[in-house]
Amino acid sequence: MKAEIIAVGTELLLGQIVNSNAQYLSRELAALGIDVYFQTVVGDNMNRLSEAIKLAAERADLLLFTGGLGPTQDDLTKDAVAAVLGRSLHIDRMAMDHVDRYFKDRGAPMTENNIRQALSIDGSTPLPNETGLAVGNAVAADGKFYVLLPGPPSEMKPMYENQAKPWIMQHVLTMEEPLYSKMLKFAGIGESGLETRLLDLIENQSDPTVAPYAKESEVTIRISTKAKTESEAMDKLDKLEAEIASRLPDHLYANEDVPIEKTIVDMMTEQGLTVSAAESCTGGLLMQSLTSIPGSAAVFLGGIVCYSNAMKEKLLNVPHDLLEGENAPGAVSAETAKVLAEQVRMIVDTDFGLSITGVAGPAYSERKPVGLVYIGISRRGGDTAVYELNLKGNRDTIRLRSAKTVLYHLWKQLKAEQSGK
Amino acid sequence: MKAEIIAVGTELLLGQIVNSNAQYLSRELAALGIDVYFQTVVGDNMNRLSEAIKLAAERADLLLFTGGLGPTQDDLTKDAVAAVLGRSLHIDRMAMDHVDRYFKDRGAPMTENNIRQALSIDGSTPLPNETGLAVGNAVAADGKFYVLLPGPPSEMKPMYENQAKPWIMQHVLTMEEPLYSKMLKFAGIGESGLETRLLDLIENQSDPTVAPYAKESEVTIRISTKAKTESEAMDKLDKLEAEIASRLPDHLYANEDVPIEKTIVDMMTEQGLTVSAAESCTGGLLMQSLTSIPGSAAVFLGGIVCYSNAMKEKLLNVPHDLLEGENAPGAVSAETAKVLAEQVRMIVDTDFGLSITGVAGPAYSERKPVGLVYIGISRRGGDTAVYELNLKGNRDTIRLRSAKTVLYHLWKQLKAEQSGK
């Protein structure tokens, strides 16, 4: 089974955006055991797009498209695939209702061009768009499979996961032994550190296969195996997972693809624990990542962004002498991180209080270097731990790593408490 | 002048890395006025790579390769290009010295396969590698131009900038006029709404060209023109920008590629204004986007995430009767949004106070539908504006759009005040 990914959009050819869709879909297809032989990017141009479709149909069995499903005259993907297949387009009733409802709900007039977002290729399966307007399409023709997805990742990913992937598994992958995978997620360790500890497993892999990859401040390993039944596959995967877990007990936080904040919210919900936060240089990033998890309201009660020194004093009772003066430790210090964590825990009245204060850059602050960050974790009826971080990278990276490091230490503490009970 | 970018590497097809090289080179070529018609990704496979080269040479004049210049048997780009051109490879003396010196300096033995990194196509210009070992190549053959660059961005970028770009400008671009562009950024309007208002400009475009595209909660237009001099180009671009601005005065917030929070921080810094925020359902997202801008500390002083009702009462003095009780408006209400904005403005003592309270989902809250969000903007010495939003999408989308909508209304108010003065 050979696949080709075709991303459609002049903005890609102008370099205005990076083709993250091709990476996402390549990884997903690899997980299904489907080989991607080519990725192609083509602009919003009928001739060149048609050329690319014909070529891909010669060299691949499964063609995945992203982009070009929108309302404008530049959005040509459905027109082009229909033309190459010698089919027509029709308005999909459900998709049209979805578009109509969207505009009615807003009391906004629907402009004519939005009808294009409800078009479907004759004989195709429409793929509903949960997070946007343009309907996707999946169609089998002449022994080849065509799957049309929208361009914005926020629409493409849910449509792939919930609509296209099941369609591919049912229509494309019927003959093959299915592939089963598990995602193992790690925190507090880099990709090369992880690889070093698992080198023999990675190098001698055959079945299950072991594929590590890194995102910003996260490392993931996907272990995969083909098997006739799910239970046969899971036996093999569970055994390997146990081996990996025994080597990295302080870093493996989940065996599914979730961020560490999800694991934390689940653990705290189960134990009836609550948390609050005081953020300086991260400006709300830590709290926004915790509250991005559905159900976090039971765990995260509130917090304070104290960007200025005045706010650290006023809202979080940090003593003035700690912040300012000849020999004061300053806002970026272990002392301030400790007070922030303890105060926010008491003010919001939670079991844990988290704090972050540091220099995110680009400019120095308090004559301290960019990347110097202090984080605190205060425990009701317990101690307050403070960590000094020396982070590399730009402003965004430093902020993200600061938040992720607090979450890592909070997870470690929750785990230690759990096993201590 | 048509170009194609060919990235070589199985790790791209497995989705292990994103093709940031294609974005970088596309942007660089656009800046030189060279049109990229296709980007291709192909694996470390001689047959498929040769196929891709032949195809690209048919449809483009300039072929830029990244990847496949390393020491291993998988690194095939030079072999493949040489084979397609019917040329041989030789060891480049300077490049070989560079490799030798590298290993000598480290006192490490040079393994045989490293000789491959010094290979050059006969008749090509070697492109020295300042930050790595593999030499690049540039070669003109049969009226086509081939430029071979390494895969790691840390090697590719300096080689492009210092070696390949001058070669292209000297050998490829001798006849053409450079391209000049401007990015126009819009808020508070969708892609289709924008296109409707600019349809005649988009449909009748020739010079300058008009290209709209949408990101999550943002719309951008790039206007571009070729001209002999920068001032000639800017005359044309400024005229078109003025025409577009006159049609969308309430939406065009910048003529460079910046998020609206950057424009807001700049406007407020200039006017010496300050802002604070109280966030419920967005949990810090609004504050984190404002504080992502360097220099935001002068403008954004602090704020409060009041996720629970208890915190709304305790930290932001929302009356209990407003939040709970038979006929209380509840936490998700215009009344609560108003109190939150006014209270946070007074507590943090700023010129503006922002608030967001709503149902981000996935579950209903207070028997109110997912997507119902109230936002408030309180002005020192002025009124408090409250807006009701009915947003579609998943939890992430609703949170993001809520934050972006507050920023949009804040920008509009800043602009109105500015022009009122």
Short mmCIF file of N, CA, C and O in Angstrom, two decimals, chain B residues 120-202:
data_model
loop_
_atom_site.label_atom_id
_atom_site.label_comp_id
_atom_site.label_asym_id
_atom_site.label_seq_id
_atom_site.Cartn_x
_atom_site.Cartn_y
_atom_site.Cartn_z
N SER B 120 31.89 15.96 -5.57
CA SER B 120 31.23 17.01 -6.34
C SER B 120 30.93 16.49 -7.73
O SER B 120 31.65 15.66 -8.27
N ILE B 121 29.85 17.02 -8.30
CA ILE B 121 29.48 16.67 -9.67
C ILE B 121 30.45 17.36 -10.63
O ILE B 121 30.76 18.55 -10.45
N ASP B 122 30.93 16.65 -11.63
CA ASP B 122 31.87 17.24 -12.60
C ASP B 122 31.26 18.50 -13.22
O ASP B 122 30.09 18.50 -13.63
N GLY B 123 32.07 19.56 -13.27
CA GLY B 123 31.60 20.80 -13.89
C GLY B 123 30.75 21.67 -13.00
O GLY B 123 30.24 22.71 -13.43
N SER B 124 30.57 21.27 -11.73
CA SER B 124 29.75 22.08 -10.82
C SER B 124 30.61 23.06 -10.02
O SER B 124 31.82 22.91 -9.94
N THR B 125 29.96 24.05 -9.43
CA THR B 125 30.62 24.94 -8.48
C THR B 125 30.43 24.35 -7.09
O THR B 125 29.29 24.17 -6.66
N PRO B 126 31.53 24.02 -6.37
CA PRO B 126 31.35 23.52 -5.01
C PRO B 126 30.89 24.65 -4.08
O PRO B 126 31.38 25.77 -4.19
N LEU B 127 29.96 24.35 -3.18
CA LEU B 127 29.46 25.33 -2.21
C LEU B 127 29.97 24.91 -0.83
O LEU B 127 29.51 23.92 -0.26
N PRO B 128 30.97 25.65 -0.29
CA PRO B 128 31.55 25.27 1.01
C PRO B 128 30.50 25.22 2.12
O PRO B 128 29.55 25.99 2.12
N ASN B 129 30.70 24.29 3.05
CA ASN B 129 29.80 24.11 4.18
C ASN B 129 30.44 24.69 5.44
O ASN B 129 31.35 24.11 6.01
N GLU B 130 29.95 25.86 5.88
CA GLU B 130 30.59 26.55 7.01
C GLU B 130 30.32 25.86 8.34
O GLU B 130 31.09 26.01 9.29
N THR B 131 29.22 25.16 8.45
CA THR B 131 28.79 24.65 9.74
C THR B 131 28.68 23.13 9.76
O THR B 131 28.16 22.56 10.72
N GLY B 132 29.17 22.47 8.71
CA GLY B 132 29.11 21.01 8.67
C GLY B 132 30.17 20.50 7.70
O GLY B 132 31.09 21.24 7.33
N LEU B 133 30.02 19.26 7.29
CA LEU B 133 31.07 18.64 6.48
C LEU B 133 30.73 18.49 5.00
O LEU B 133 31.60 18.61 4.15
N ALA B 134 29.47 18.20 4.68
CA ALA B 134 29.13 17.88 3.29
C ALA B 134 29.17 19.12 2.41
O ALA B 134 28.52 20.13 2.70
N VAL B 135 29.91 19.04 1.30
CA VAL B 135 30.00 20.17 0.38
C VAL B 135 28.73 20.21 -0.48
O VAL B 135 28.18 19.16 -0.83
N GLY B 136 28.24 21.43 -0.78
CA GLY B 136 27.11 21.57 -1.68
C GLY B 136 27.58 21.72 -3.12
O GLY B 136 28.79 21.83 -3.38
N ASN B 137 26.66 21.72 -4.05
CA ASN B 137 27.00 21.83 -5.47
C ASN B 137 26.01 22.74 -6.17
O ASN B 137 24.82 22.74 -5.84
N ALA B 138 26.49 23.51 -7.15
CA ALA B 138 25.60 24.28 -8.02
C ALA B 138 26.06 24.03 -9.44
O ALA B 138 27.26 24.13 -9.73
N VAL B 139 25.13 23.71 -10.32
CA VAL B 139 25.54 23.35 -11.67
C VAL B 139 24.46 23.77 -12.68
O VAL B 139 23.27 23.66 -12.40
N ALA B 140 24.92 24.29 -13.80
CA ALA B 140 24.01 24.63 -14.90
C ALA B 140 24.18 23.58 -15.98
O ALA B 140 25.32 23.24 -16.34
N ALA B 141 23.06 23.04 -16.49
CA ALA B 141 23.15 22.01 -17.52
C ALA B 141 21.89 22.05 -18.37
O ALA B 141 20.78 22.06 -17.84
N ASP B 142 22.07 22.11 -19.70
CA ASP B 142 20.94 22.08 -20.64
C ASP B 142 19.91 23.17 -20.31
O ASP B 142 18.70 22.92 -20.37
N GLY B 143 20.39 24.35 -19.94
CA GLY B 143 19.47 25.46 -19.67
C GLY B 143 18.74 25.37 -18.35
O GLY B 143 17.88 26.20 -18.05
N LYS B 144 19.07 24.37 -17.53
CA LYS B 144 18.46 24.24 -16.21
C LYS B 144 19.54 24.45 -15.13
O LYS B 144 20.73 24.25 -15.40
N PHE B 145 19.09 24.81 -13.95
CA PHE B 145 20.02 25.08 -12.85
C PHE B 145 19.73 24.14 -11.68
O PHE B 145 18.57 24.00 -11.27
N TYR B 146 20.78 23.52 -11.14
CA TYR B 146 20.65 22.57 -10.05
C TYR B 146 21.47 23.05 -8.86
O TYR B 146 22.67 23.28 -9.02
N VAL B 147 20.82 23.19 -7.71
CA VAL B 147 21.54 23.62 -6.51
C VAL B 147 21.31 22.56 -5.42
O VAL B 147 20.16 22.29 -5.05
N LEU B 148 22.40 21.97 -4.92
CA LEU B 148 22.30 20.88 -3.93
C LEU B 148 22.76 21.38 -2.57
O LEU B 148 23.93 21.77 -2.41
N LEU B 149 21.85 21.37 -1.60
CA LEU B 149 22.14 21.87 -0.25
C LEU B 149 21.98 20.74 0.76
O LEU B 149 21.24 19.78 0.52
N PRO B 150 22.65 20.83 1.91
CA PRO B 150 22.51 19.78 2.93
C PRO B 150 21.13 19.84 3.60
O PRO B 150 20.41 20.82 3.46
N GLY B 151 20.79 18.80 4.37
CA GLY B 151 19.48 18.72 5.01
C GLY B 151 19.35 19.45 6.33
O GLY B 151 18.35 20.15 6.56
N PRO B 152 20.34 19.35 7.24
CA PRO B 152 20.17 20.02 8.54
C PRO B 152 20.05 21.54 8.35
O PRO B 152 20.93 22.15 7.72
N PRO B 153 18.99 22.15 8.87
CA PRO B 153 18.80 23.59 8.69
C PRO B 153 20.01 24.40 9.13
O PRO B 153 20.31 25.44 8.53
N SER B 154 20.73 23.94 10.14
CA SER B 154 21.89 24.71 10.62
C SER B 154 23.01 24.73 9.59
O SER B 154 23.87 25.60 9.63
N GLU B 155 23.04 23.77 8.66
CA GLU B 155 24.01 23.80 7.56
C GLU B 155 23.40 24.42 6.30
O GLU B 155 24.07 25.14 5.57
N MET B 156 22.13 24.12 6.08
CA MET B 156 21.48 24.54 4.85
C MET B 156 21.35 26.06 4.76
O MET B 156 21.65 26.66 3.73
N LYS B 157 20.94 26.68 5.88
CA LYS B 157 20.67 28.12 5.82
C LYS B 157 21.91 28.95 5.53
O LYS B 157 21.89 29.79 4.62
N PRO B 158 23.04 28.76 6.27
CA PRO B 158 24.23 29.54 5.91
C PRO B 158 24.73 29.23 4.50
O PRO B 158 25.21 30.13 3.80
N MET B 159 24.62 27.97 4.06
CA MET B 159 25.08 27.66 2.70
C MET B 159 24.21 28.34 1.66
O MET B 159 24.70 28.84 0.65
N TYR B 160 22.89 28.38 1.92
CA TYR B 160 22.02 29.10 0.97
C TYR B 160 22.38 30.57 0.95
O TYR B 160 22.63 31.16 -0.11
N GLU B 161 22.40 31.17 2.13
CA GLU B 161 22.57 32.62 2.24
C GLU B 161 23.92 33.08 1.66
O GLU B 161 23.97 34.04 0.90
N ASN B 162 24.99 32.38 2.00
CA ASN B 162 26.33 32.86 1.66
C ASN B 162 26.89 32.29 0.37
O ASN B 162 27.82 32.85 -0.21
N GLN B 163 26.38 31.14 -0.07
CA GLN B 163 26.95 30.50 -1.26
C GLN B 163 25.92 30.39 -2.40
O GLN B 163 26.17 30.82 -3.51
N ALA B 164 24.79 29.79 -2.09
CA ALA B 164 23.83 29.48 -3.16
C ALA B 164 23.14 30.73 -3.68
O ALA B 164 22.99 30.92 -4.89
N LYS B 165 22.71 31.60 -2.75
CA LYS B 165 21.97 32.80 -3.17
C LYS B 165 22.83 33.68 -4.11
O LYS B 165 22.33 34.08 -5.17
N PRO B 166 24.08 33.99 -3.74
CA PRO B 166 24.90 34.75 -4.69
C PRO B 166 25.06 34.04 -6.04
O PRO B 166 25.03 34.69 -7.09
N TRP B 167 25.19 32.71 -6.01
CA TRP B 167 25.32 31.96 -7.27
C TRP B 167 24.06 32.10 -8.11
O TRP B 167 24.10 32.34 -9.30
N ILE B 168 22.89 32.00 -7.45
CA ILE B 168 21.61 32.13 -8.16
C ILE B 168 21.48 33.53 -8.74
O ILE B 168 21.08 33.72 -9.89
N MET B 169 21.83 34.54 -7.92
CA MET B 169 21.69 35.91 -8.40
C MET B 169 22.61 36.17 -9.60
O MET B 169 22.25 36.92 -10.51
N GLN B 170 23.77 35.54 -9.59
CA GLN B 170 24.72 35.78 -10.68
C GLN B 170 24.39 34.96 -11.93
O GLN B 170 24.50 35.46 -13.05
N HIS B 171 24.01 33.71 -11.74
CA HIS B 171 23.85 32.82 -12.89
C HIS B 171 22.41 32.68 -13.37
O HIS B 171 22.17 32.43 -14.54
N VAL B 172 21.46 32.79 -12.43
CA VAL B 172 20.07 32.49 -12.80
C VAL B 172 19.27 33.76 -13.03
O VAL B 172 18.45 33.84 -13.93
N LEU B 173 19.51 34.78 -12.20
CA LEU B 173 18.61 35.94 -12.16
C LEU B 173 19.09 37.14 -12.94
O LEU B 173 18.71 38.25 -12.63
N THR B 174 19.95 36.94 -13.88
CA THR B 174 20.55 38.10 -14.53
C THR B 174 19.55 39.02 -15.19
O THR B 174 19.75 40.22 -15.26
N MET B 175 18.39 38.49 -15.62
CA MET B 175 17.47 39.30 -16.41
C MET B 175 16.28 39.86 -15.63
O MET B 175 15.63 40.78 -16.10
N GLU B 176 15.93 39.26 -14.48
CA GLU B 176 14.61 39.54 -13.91
C GLU B 176 14.58 40.73 -12.96
O GLU B 176 15.58 41.10 -12.36
N GLU B 177 13.38 41.30 -12.80
CA GLU B 177 13.15 42.36 -11.83
C GLU B 177 12.81 41.75 -10.48
O GLU B 177 12.04 40.79 -10.42
N PRO B 178 13.32 42.30 -9.38
CA PRO B 178 12.99 41.74 -8.07
C PRO B 178 11.52 41.97 -7.69
O PRO B 178 10.87 42.89 -8.17
N LEU B 179 11.02 41.11 -6.78
CA LEU B 179 9.63 41.16 -6.31
C LEU B 179 9.58 41.83 -4.94
O LEU B 179 10.39 41.52 -4.06
N TYR B 180 8.63 42.74 -4.75
CA TYR B 180 8.43 43.39 -3.46
C TYR B 180 7.04 43.04 -2.94
O TYR B 180 6.09 43.00 -3.72
N SER B 181 6.93 42.78 -1.63
CA SER B 181 5.65 42.38 -1.06
C SER B 181 5.35 43.15 0.22
O SER B 181 6.25 43.67 0.88
N LYS B 182 4.06 43.18 0.54
CA LYS B 182 3.61 43.70 1.83
C LYS B 182 2.55 42.74 2.37
O LYS B 182 1.74 42.22 1.60
N MET B 183 2.57 42.52 3.69
CA MET B 183 1.54 41.69 4.31
C MET B 183 0.54 42.62 4.98
O MET B 183 0.93 43.48 5.77
N LEU B 184 -0.74 42.42 4.71
CA LEU B 184 -1.80 43.17 5.40
C LEU B 184 -2.55 42.21 6.31
O LEU B 184 -2.94 41.12 5.89
N LYS B 185 -2.73 42.62 7.57
CA LYS B 185 -3.33 41.72 8.56
C LYS B 185 -4.69 42.25 9.02
O LYS B 185 -4.83 43.43 9.33
N PHE B 186 -5.65 41.35 9.12
CA PHE B 186 -7.02 41.72 9.45
C PHE B 186 -7.54 40.94 10.67
O PHE B 186 -7.19 39.79 10.86
N ALA B 187 -8.39 41.58 11.44
CA ALA B 187 -9.03 40.92 12.58
C ALA B 187 -10.53 41.21 12.54
O ALA B 187 -10.96 42.17 11.89
N GLY B 188 -11.30 40.36 13.20
CA GLY B 188 -12.74 40.59 13.31
C GLY B 188 -13.50 40.33 12.03
O GLY B 188 -14.64 40.75 11.87
N ILE B 189 -12.89 39.61 11.09
CA ILE B 189 -13.55 39.31 9.83
C ILE B 189 -13.02 37.98 9.32
O ILE B 189 -11.84 37.66 9.53
N GLY B 190 -13.88 37.18 8.70
CA GLY B 190 -13.45 35.88 8.17
C GLY B 190 -12.90 36.01 6.76
O GLY B 190 -13.00 37.06 6.12
N GLU B 191 -12.33 34.91 6.26
CA GLU B 191 -11.71 34.93 4.94
C GLU B 191 -12.74 35.23 3.86
O GLU B 191 -12.49 36.01 2.94
N SER B 192 -13.94 34.61 3.98
CA SER B 192 -14.90 34.80 2.89
C SER B 192 -15.48 36.21 2.92
O SER B 192 -15.71 36.81 1.88
N GLY B 193 -15.69 36.74 4.13
CA GLY B 193 -16.19 38.11 4.24
C GLY B 193 -15.21 39.10 3.63
O GLY B 193 -15.58 40.02 2.90
N LEU B 194 -13.94 38.88 3.90
CA LEU B 194 -12.90 39.74 3.36
C LEU B 194 -12.87 39.66 1.84
O LEU B 194 -12.80 40.67 1.14
N GLU B 195 -12.95 38.42 1.35
CA GLU B 195 -12.86 38.25 -0.10
C GLU B 195 -14.03 38.91 -0.80
O GLU B 195 -13.87 39.51 -1.87
N THR B 196 -15.21 38.82 -0.18
CA THR B 196 -16.38 39.44 -0.79
C THR B 196 -16.16 40.93 -0.97
O THR B 196 -16.47 41.50 -2.02
N ARG B 197 -15.58 41.56 0.03
CA ARG B 197 -15.40 43.01 -0.05
C ARG B 197 -14.27 43.42 -0.99
O ARG B 197 -14.14 44.58 -1.36
N LEU B 198 -13.39 42.46 -1.31
CA LEU B 198 -12.25 42.79 -2.17
C LEU B 198 -12.29 42.03 -3.49
O LEU B 198 -11.32 41.96 -4.22
N LEU B 199 -13.49 41.47 -3.79
CA LEU B 199 -13.59 40.53 -4.91
C LEU B 199 -13.08 41.13 -6.22
O LEU B 199 -12.33 40.48 -6.97
N ASP B 200 -13.46 42.38 -6.50
CA ASP B 200 -13.04 43.00 -7.76
C ASP B 200 -11.52 43.13 -7.83
O ASP B 200 -10.91 42.90 -8.86
N LEU B 201 -10.90 43.46 -6.68
CA LEU B 201 -9.43 43.60 -6.66
C LEU B 201 -8.77 42.25 -6.89
O LEU B 201 -7.75 42.14 -7.58
N ILE B 202 -9.36 41.20 -6.27
CA ILE B 202 -8.75 39.87 -6.39
C ILE B 202 -8.94 39.32 -7.80
O ILE B 202 -8.02 38.75 -8.39
#
